[in-house]
CSV table of C-alpha atoms and ligand atoms in Angstrom, one decimal:
chain,number,residue,atom,x,y,z
A,554,MET,CA,12.9,-25.5,3.8
A,555,ILE,CA,11.5,-22.1,3.4
A,556,GLN,CA,14.2,-20.5,5.6
A,557,GLU,CA,16.7,-22.2,3.4
A,558,GLU,CA,15.2,-20.7,0.2
A,559,LEU,CA,15.2,-17.3,1.9
A,560,LYS,CA,18.8,-17.6,2.9
A,561,ASN,CA,19.7,-18.1,-0.8
A,562,ARG,CA,18.2,-14.7,-1.6
A,563,ASN,CA,21.1,-13.0,0.3
A,564,LEU,CA,19.0,-10.2,1.6
A,565,PRO,CA,20.3,-7.1,3.4
A,566,LYS,CA,19.8,-7.4,7.1
A,567,LEU,CA,16.5,-6.0,8.3
A,568,LEU,CA,17.4,-5.8,11.9
A,569,GLN,CA,20.8,-4.2,11.5
A,570,MET,CA,21.1,-0.5,12.1
A,571,ASN,CA,23.1,1.6,9.6
A,572,ASP,CA,26.0,1.7,12.1
A,573,GLY,CA,26.1,-2.1,12.1
A,574,THR,CA,24.6,-2.6,15.6
A,575,LEU,CA,21.7,-5.0,16.2
A,576,CYS,CA,18.2,-3.6,16.4
A,577,ASN,CA,16.7,-5.5,19.3
A,578,THR,CA,14.3,-3.1,21.1
A,579,ALA,CA,11.1,-1.2,20.3
A,580,THR,CA,13.0,2.1,20.7
A,581,LEU,CA,15.7,1.0,18.3
A,582,TRP,CA,13.1,-0.2,15.9
A,583,GLU,CA,11.7,3.3,15.7
A,584,LYS,CA,15.1,4.5,14.6
A,585,ARG,CA,15.6,1.6,12.2
A,586,ARG,CA,12.2,2.3,10.7
A,587,ALA,CA,13.2,5.9,10.1
A,588,GLU,CA,16.5,4.7,8.4
A,589,ILE,CA,14.5,2.4,6.1
A,590,LEU,CA,12.0,5.1,5.2
A,591,ASP,CA,14.8,7.5,4.3
A,592,LEU,CA,16.6,4.8,2.2
A,593,PHE,CA,13.5,4.0,0.2
A,594,SER,CA,12.6,7.7,-0.2
A,595,ARG,CA,16.1,8.5,-1.5
A,596,GLU,CA,16.6,5.4,-3.7
A,597,VAL,CA,13.2,4.1,-4.7
A,598,TYR,CA,10.0,6.1,-4.5
A,599,GLY,CA,11.4,9.7,-3.9
A,600,TYR,CA,10.8,12.0,-1.0
A,601,MET,CA,7.3,13.2,-0.3
A,602,PRO,CA,6.6,16.8,0.4
A,603,THR,CA,5.8,18.1,3.9
A,604,PRO,CA,2.2,17.2,4.6
A,605,PRO,CA,-0.3,20.2,4.4
A,606,THR,CA,-2.0,21.2,7.7
A,607,ASP,CA,-5.2,22.5,6.1
A,608,THR,CA,-6.8,19.4,4.5
A,609,THR,CA,-10.6,19.8,4.3
A,610,TYR,CA,-13.5,18.3,2.5
A,611,HIS,CA,-17.0,19.2,1.5
A,612,ILE,CA,-19.9,17.0,0.4
A,613,ILE,CA,-20.6,17.1,-3.4
A,614,SER,CA,-23.6,14.7,-3.3
A,615,THR,CA,-25.3,12.3,-1.1
A,616,TYR,CA,-27.9,9.5,-1.4
A,617,ASP,CA,-29.3,8.1,1.8
A,618,ASP,CA,-30.8,4.9,0.4
A,619,ALA,CA,-27.8,3.2,-1.1
A,620,VAL,CA,-26.9,-0.5,-1.2
A,621,ALA,CA,-30.5,-1.7,-0.9
A,622,GLY,CA,-31.2,0.8,1.8
A,623,PHE,CA,-28.4,-0.3,4.1
A,624,ALA,CA,-26.0,2.5,3.5
A,625,ILE,CA,-25.6,6.2,2.9
A,626,TYR,CA,-23.5,7.2,-0.1
A,627,TYR,CA,-21.4,10.4,-0.2
A,628,ARG,CA,-19.2,11.9,-2.8
A,629,ILE,CA,-16.8,14.3,-1.1
A,630,ARG,CA,-14.2,16.6,-2.5
A,631,ILE,CA,-10.9,16.8,-0.6
A,632,THR,CA,-8.8,20.0,-0.8
A,633,PHE,CA,-5.4,21.0,0.5
A,634,SER,CA,-2.8,23.6,-0.1
A,635,THR,CA,0.2,23.1,-2.4
A,636,PRO,CA,3.0,25.5,-3.5
A,637,LYS,CA,0.9,26.3,-6.6
A,638,GLY,CA,-2.5,26.7,-4.8
A,639,PRO,CA,-5.3,24.4,-3.7
A,640,PHE,CA,-5.5,20.9,-5.0
A,641,SER,CA,-8.7,18.8,-5.0
A,642,PHE,CA,-9.8,15.3,-5.7
A,643,ASP,CA,-13.0,13.3,-5.2
A,644,VAL,CA,-13.6,10.3,-3.0
A,645,GLU,CA,-16.8,8.2,-2.9
A,646,PHE,CA,-17.9,6.4,0.2
A,647,TYR,CA,-20.6,4.2,1.6
A,648,THR,CA,-21.3,3.9,5.3
A,649,PRO,CA,-23.8,1.6,7.0
A,650,LYS,CA,-26.8,3.4,8.4
A,651,THR,CA,-26.8,1.5,11.7
A,652,VAL,CA,-23.2,1.5,12.8
A,653,ILE,CA,-21.5,4.4,14.5
A,654,HIS,CA,-17.8,4.8,14.9
A,655,VAL,CA,-17.4,2.4,12.0
A,656,PRO,CA,-14.2,0.8,10.8
A,657,LEU,CA,-13.3,1.6,7.2
A,658,LEU,CA,-11.9,-0.1,4.2
A,659,LEU,CA,-10.2,2.5,2.0
A,660,HIS,CA,-9.9,1.1,-1.6
A,661,LEU,CA,-7.4,2.6,-4.0
A,662,GLN,CA,-9.0,1.9,-7.3
A,663,PHE,CA,-8.2,1.7,-11.0
A,664,ASN,CA,-10.3,3.9,-13.2
A,665,ASP,CA,-11.9,1.5,-15.6
A,666,SER,CA,-10.2,-1.9,-15.8
A,667,PRO,CA,-12.9,-4.7,-15.5
A,668,LEU,CA,-10.3,-6.9,-13.8
A,669,HIS,CA,-10.4,-4.7,-10.8
A,670,ARG,CA,-14.1,-4.5,-10.4
A,671,VAL,CA,-14.5,-7.2,-7.7
A,672,TYR,CA,-15.6,-4.9,-4.9
A,673,PRO,CA,-18.3,-6.5,-2.8
A,674,VAL,CA,-19.8,-3.2,-1.4
A,675,GLU,CA,-23.0,-4.9,-0.2
A,676,ASP,CA,-21.0,-7.6,1.8
A,677,ILE,CA,-18.7,-4.9,3.2
A,678,ILE,CA,-21.7,-2.8,4.5
A,679,LYS,CA,-23.5,-5.9,5.9
A,680,ASN,CA,-20.4,-6.8,7.8
A,681,GLY,CA,-20.4,-3.5,9.5
A,682,PHE,CA,-17.7,-1.6,7.6
A,683,ALA,CA,-17.7,1.6,5.7
A,684,THR,CA,-15.8,1.8,2.5
A,685,MET,CA,-14.2,4.6,0.5
A,686,LEU,CA,-12.9,4.5,-3.0
A,687,VAL,CA,-10.6,6.8,-4.8
A,688,ARG,CA,-9.7,6.5,-8.5
A,689,TYR,CA,-6.0,6.9,-8.7
A,690,CYS,CA,-5.9,9.0,-11.9
A,691,ASP,CA,-8.0,11.6,-10.2
A,692,ILE,CA,-4.9,12.3,-8.2
A,693,MET,CA,-2.2,12.0,-10.8
A,694,PRO,CA,-2.4,10.6,-14.3
A,695,ASP,CA,-0.4,7.3,-14.8
A,696,LYS,CA,2.1,8.7,-17.3
A,697,ASN,CA,5.6,10.1,-17.4
A,698,ASP,CA,4.4,13.7,-17.3
A,699,PHE,CA,5.1,15.5,-14.0
A,700,SER,CA,3.5,18.7,-15.1
A,701,GLN,CA,0.0,17.2,-14.5
A,702,GLY,CA,-2.1,16.3,-11.5
A,703,LEU,CA,-0.7,16.4,-8.0
A,704,ALA,CA,3.0,16.2,-9.1
A,705,GLY,CA,2.4,19.3,-11.3
A,706,MET,CA,1.4,21.3,-8.1
A,707,TYR,CA,4.9,20.7,-6.6
A,708,LEU,CA,7.0,20.7,-9.8
A,709,LYS,CA,9.5,23.6,-9.9
A,710,GLY,CA,10.5,23.7,-13.5
A,711,ASN,CA,9.2,21.7,-16.5
A,712,GLN,CA,10.4,18.3,-15.3
A,713,ARG,CA,11.8,16.6,-12.2
A,714,GLU,CA,15.1,18.3,-11.2
A,715,SER,CA,16.6,15.9,-8.6
A,716,PRO,CA,17.1,12.1,-8.7
A,717,THR,CA,15.3,11.9,-5.3
A,718,GLU,CA,12.1,13.8,-6.4
A,719,TRP,CA,9.0,11.7,-6.0
A,720,GLY,CA,7.3,9.6,-8.6
A,721,ALA,CA,3.7,8.7,-9.2
A,722,ILE,CA,3.5,6.0,-6.5
A,723,GLY,CA,4.6,8.7,-4.0
A,724,CYS,CA,1.9,11.1,-5.3
A,725,TRP,CA,-0.8,8.5,-5.0
A,726,ALA,CA,0.4,7.5,-1.5
A,727,PHE,CA,0.6,11.1,-0.3
A,728,ALA,CA,-3.0,11.7,-1.5
A,729,ALA,CA,-4.2,8.6,0.4
A,730,SER,CA,-2.7,10.2,3.6
A,731,ARG,CA,-4.8,13.3,2.8
A,732,ILE,CA,-7.9,11.1,2.8
A,733,MET,CA,-6.8,10.0,6.3
A,734,ASP,CA,-6.5,13.7,7.3
A,735,VAL,CA,-10.2,14.1,6.7
A,736,ILE,CA,-11.2,10.7,8.1
A,737,GLU,CA,-9.7,11.8,11.4
A,738,THR,CA,-12.2,14.7,11.4
A,739,MET,CA,-15.3,12.4,10.8
A,740,ASP,CA,-16.7,11.2,14.1
A,741,PHE,CA,-18.8,8.5,12.6
A,742,ILE,CA,-15.7,6.7,11.3
A,743,ASP,CA,-13.2,5.1,13.7
A,744,SER,CA,-9.9,6.4,12.3
A,745,LYS,CA,-8.0,3.9,14.4
A,746,ARG,CA,-9.5,1.0,12.4
A,747,VAL,CA,-8.8,1.9,8.8
A,748,ALA,CA,-7.4,-0.5,6.2
A,749,ILE,CA,-5.8,0.8,3.1
A,750,ILE,CA,-6.2,-1.7,0.2
A,751,GLY,CA,-4.6,-1.7,-3.3
A,752,HIS,CA,-4.0,-4.1,-6.1
A,753,SER,CA,-0.9,-4.3,-8.3
A,754,ARG,CA,0.6,-0.8,-8.8
A,755,LEU,CA,-1.9,0.3,-6.2
A,756,GLY,CA,-0.7,-2.5,-3.9
A,757,LYS,CA,2.7,-0.9,-4.1
A,758,THR,CA,1.0,2.4,-3.3
A,759,ALA,CA,-0.9,1.0,-0.3
A,760,MET,CA,2.4,-0.4,1.0
A,761,TRP,CA,4.4,2.8,0.6
A,762,CYS,CA,1.6,4.9,2.1
A,763,ALA,CA,1.1,2.6,5.2
A,764,ALA,CA,4.9,2.4,5.7
A,765,ASN,CA,5.1,6.2,6.0
A,766,ASP,CA,1.7,6.9,7.7
A,767,LYS,CA,1.3,5.2,11.0
A,768,ARG,CA,-2.4,6.2,11.1
A,769,PHE,CA,-3.4,3.2,9.0
A,770,ALA,CA,-4.1,0.0,11.0
A,771,LEU,CA,-3.8,-2.4,8.2
A,772,ALA,CA,-2.2,-2.4,4.7
A,773,VAL,CA,-3.6,-4.9,2.1
A,774,ILE,CA,-1.0,-5.3,-0.5
A,775,ASN,CA,-2.5,-7.4,-3.3
A,776,ALA,CA,-0.5,-8.8,-6.3
A,777,SER,CA,1.9,-5.9,-5.8
A,778,GLY,CA,4.9,-7.7,-7.4
A,779,ASN,CA,8.2,-6.0,-8.2
A,780,THR,CA,8.9,-3.0,-6.1
A,781,GLY,CA,5.9,-3.9,-4.1
A,782,ALA,CA,5.8,-6.7,-1.6
A,783,SER,CA,7.9,-9.1,-3.7
A,784,LEU,CA,11.6,-9.6,-3.2
A,785,SER,CA,13.7,-8.1,-6.0
A,786,ARG,CA,16.6,-10.5,-5.4
A,787,GLY,CA,15.8,-13.7,-7.2
A,788,ASN,CA,12.4,-12.6,-8.4
A,789,GLU,CA,10.9,-15.1,-10.8
A,790,GLY,CA,8.9,-12.5,-12.7
A,791,GLU,CA,9.3,-8.8,-13.3
A,792,THR,CA,12.8,-7.3,-12.8
A,793,ILE,CA,13.8,-3.8,-11.8
A,794,GLU,CA,15.0,-3.3,-15.4
A,795,ASP,CA,11.5,-4.3,-16.7
A,796,ILE,CA,9.7,-2.0,-14.4
A,797,THR,CA,11.9,1.0,-14.7
A,798,LYS,CA,11.8,0.8,-18.5
A,799,MET,CA,8.0,0.4,-18.7
A,800,PHE,CA,7.0,2.7,-15.8
A,801,PRO,CA,9.9,5.1,-15.0
A,802,HIS,CA,7.5,7.6,-13.7
A,803,TRP,CA,6.4,5.4,-10.7
A,804,PHE,CA,9.8,5.9,-9.0
A,805,CYS,CA,12.5,8.5,-8.4
A,806,GLU,CA,15.3,8.6,-10.9
A,807,ASN,CA,17.8,7.2,-8.4
A,808,TYR,CA,16.0,3.9,-8.7
A,809,TYR,CA,17.0,3.4,-12.4
A,810,LYS,CA,20.6,2.5,-11.4
A,811,TYR,CA,19.5,-0.7,-9.8
A,812,ALA,CA,18.3,-2.2,-13.1
A,813,ASN,CA,20.3,-5.4,-13.4
A,814,HIS,CA,22.0,-4.6,-10.1
A,815,GLU,CA,19.5,-6.0,-7.7
A,816,SER,CA,22.1,-7.8,-5.6
A,817,GLU,CA,24.0,-4.6,-5.1
A,818,ALA,CA,21.0,-2.6,-3.8
A,819,PRO,CA,21.4,-1.6,-0.2
A,820,PHE,CA,17.8,-2.6,0.3
A,821,ASP,CA,15.2,-5.2,-0.6
A,822,GLN,CA,11.4,-5.1,-0.4
A,823,HIS,CA,11.0,-7.0,2.9
A,824,GLU,CA,12.4,-3.9,4.7
A,825,ILE,CA,9.7,-1.6,3.5
A,826,VAL,CA,7.0,-4.1,4.3
A,827,ALA,CA,8.5,-4.4,7.8
A,828,ALA,CA,8.4,-0.6,8.2
A,829,ILE,CA,4.6,-1.0,8.6
A,830,ALA,CA,5.2,-3.0,11.9
A,831,PRO,CA,3.9,-3.3,14.5
A,832,ARG,CA,0.7,-2.5,12.5
A,833,GLY,CA,-1.1,-5.1,10.4
A,834,VAL,CA,0.0,-6.2,6.9
A,835,TYR,CA,-1.8,-8.6,4.5
A,836,ILE,CA,0.1,-9.6,1.4
A,837,CYS,CA,-1.9,-11.5,-1.2
A,838,SER,CA,-0.7,-13.4,-4.3
A,839,GLY,CA,-2.2,-15.4,-7.2
A,840,ASP,CA,-0.5,-18.8,-7.8
A,841,SER,CA,-0.3,-18.2,-11.6
A,842,ASP,CA,0.5,-14.5,-11.4
A,843,MET,CA,4.2,-15.2,-12.4
A,844,TRP,CA,4.9,-11.6,-13.4
A,845,ALA,CA,4.3,-10.5,-9.8
A,846,GLY,CA,6.3,-13.5,-8.4
A,847,PRO,CA,4.1,-15.3,-5.9
A,848,LYS,CA,7.1,-17.2,-4.4
A,849,SER,CA,9.0,-13.9,-3.9
A,850,GLU,CA,5.9,-12.3,-2.3
A,851,PHE,CA,5.7,-15.2,0.2
A,852,LEU,CA,9.4,-15.0,0.9
A,853,CYS,CA,9.1,-11.2,1.3
A,854,ALA,CA,6.4,-11.8,4.0
A,855,LEU,CA,8.6,-14.3,5.7
A,856,ALA,CA,11.6,-12.0,5.6
A,857,ALA,CA,9.7,-9.1,7.1
A,858,SER,CA,8.3,-11.2,9.9
A,859,PRO,CA,11.2,-11.1,12.4
A,860,VAL,CA,10.5,-7.5,13.2
A,861,TYR,CA,7.2,-8.6,14.8
A,862,GLU,CA,8.8,-11.4,16.7
A,863,MET,CA,11.6,-9.0,17.9
A,864,LEU,CA,8.7,-6.7,19.2
A,865,GLY,CA,7.2,-9.7,21.0
A,866,LEU,CA,4.3,-10.1,18.5
A,867,LYS,CA,3.2,-12.7,16.1
A,868,GLY,CA,4.3,-11.9,12.5
A,869,LEU,CA,3.7,-14.5,9.7
A,870,VAL,CA,2.5,-17.7,11.2
A,871,THR,CA,3.4,-20.4,8.7
A,872,PRO,CA,4.4,-24.1,8.5
A,873,ASP,CA,7.8,-24.7,7.0
A,874,ALA,CA,6.5,-25.0,3.4
A,875,PHE,CA,5.2,-22.8,0.6
A,876,PRO,CA,1.5,-22.4,1.1
A,877,LEU,CA,-1.0,-24.3,-1.0
A,878,SER,CA,-3.4,-22.3,-3.1
A,879,GLU,CA,-6.6,-21.0,-1.5
A,880,THR,CA,-4.7,-20.7,1.8
A,881,CYS,CA,-4.8,-17.7,4.1
A,882,MET,CA,-2.2,-17.5,6.9
A,883,GLY,CA,-3.9,-15.0,9.2
A,884,ASP,CA,-2.9,-15.9,12.7
A,885,GLY,CA,-0.3,-13.2,13.1
A,886,LEU,CA,-0.1,-9.5,12.4
A,887,LEU,CA,1.5,-10.2,9.0
A,888,ALA,CA,-1.0,-12.2,7.0
A,889,TYR,CA,-0.4,-13.9,3.7
A,890,SER,CA,-2.7,-15.6,1.2
A,891,VAL,CA,-2.5,-17.1,-2.2
A,892,HIS,CA,-5.5,-17.7,-4.5
A,893,SER,CA,-5.7,-20.2,-7.3
A,894,GLY,CA,-5.6,-17.9,-10.4
A,895,GLY,CA,-3.9,-14.8,-11.8
A,896,HIS,CA,-3.5,-11.1,-11.4
A,897,TYR,CA,-6.6,-9.8,-9.6
A,898,ILE,CA,-8.1,-9.0,-6.3
A,899,GLY,CA,-11.2,-11.2,-5.8
A,900,ARG,CA,-13.8,-12.3,-3.3
A,901,PHE,CA,-11.4,-14.5,-1.5
A,902,GLU,CA,-9.2,-11.5,-0.6
A,903,TRP,CA,-12.1,-9.3,0.4
A,904,GLU,CA,-13.5,-12.0,2.7
A,905,ASN,CA,-10.1,-12.4,4.3
A,906,ILE,CA,-9.7,-8.6,4.7
A,907,MET,CA,-13.0,-8.5,6.6
A,908,LYS,CA,-12.1,-11.5,8.7
A,909,LEU,CA,-8.7,-10.0,9.7
A,910,MET,CA,-10.3,-6.7,10.5
A,911,LYS,CA,-13.0,-8.4,12.6
A,912,ASN,CA,-10.7,-10.7,14.5
A,913,ARG,CA,-8.3,-7.9,15.3
A,914,TYR,CA,-10.5,-4.9,15.8
A,915,ILE,CA,-14.1,-5.9,16.3
A,916,ASN,CA,-14.5,-9.2,18.3
B,1764,GTR,C1,2.3,-4.3,-14.7
B,1764,GTR,C2,3.5,-4.0,-14.0
B,1764,GTR,C3,3.4,-4.5,-12.6
B,1764,GTR,C4,2.1,-4.2,-12.0
B,1764,GTR,C5,0.9,-4.1,-13.0
B,1764,GTR,C6,-0.3,-3.4,-12.5
B,1764,GTR,O1,2.3,-4.2,-16.0
B,1764,GTR,O2,4.6,-4.5,-14.7
B,1764,GTR,O3,4.5,-4.1,-11.8
B,1764,GTR,O4,2.1,-3.2,-11.1
B,1764,GTR,O5,1.3,-3.6,-14.1
B,1764,GTR,O6,-0.3,-2.4,-11.9
B,1764,GTR,O7,-1.4,-3.8,-13.0
């Protein structure tokens, strides 16, 4: 039944190389993944600049009795070179006092919306994880003005000059990779066990970042909706026209031409989710979050799954039916859950994230 629904979406073929041949080995998958990343860079999110080689950090403040005495808190400032000089942004983090070489949950955060405040730091610490949080507007303001923030540091003239120049999602994702640059230099954190977590526009960001940056072990893509982990073809909620009208600055200008032309796009979102394989993905929906399109998020997970199977791994392990609310399908490397409720990341998702991390990387 669900495969039938998926067929009706008429998606572009994930495991077909640009030259039409079948992608059926791990070596070919590496090539196919590069093709997918190039396609989405050119047509959707824009190309990211070459990563800097000089990312550093310094501690701004520290408190060694945080979270009821279980954790040490740090505020650090990350700095790296750009064409217009050094760029810096701050990250906060909590690390358990008693765990060394600790796995980490990197949380891309909104600045002030109460909806996004479910963040169980105490549970995270008690379960043996460190957690970092970065406020996305500290990297790049969420508006159609490329002269500011990180984008401003790379802008040549007064505005974007090419239709493939990056948008804000690209900037936020690029900065998350700079956080990984410094995580790799911290010996008390295990950089091989880092999950990147984002909700909504930051779910889109976590997905784009992990697709490009193989250093992240798990991408948690919560309620990411259109141009996140939700299929554009047949989406029951937001369309490409809606999103490019309201948030043109999230994408490169090439993307605008797909408004009302979803079925002609040479891509759909299952391909960029699949670009994270063979690493872990966890896609989460809310059953009444119709704007994000929970059904299209589930079908997107289902459509991305064959890459794992082709690689001899378990992808999405699901019965042949749409999941009931409050279900988490976490047996494979591509996990999916749906909560009963709307557009938020809640305790249910955080608990699932910790379970997935523990099952895969701790036990
Ligand atoms: C909505 C937007 C969605 C989603 C959301 C959010 O208004 O249409 O694509 O990303 O914002 O980020 O909260």
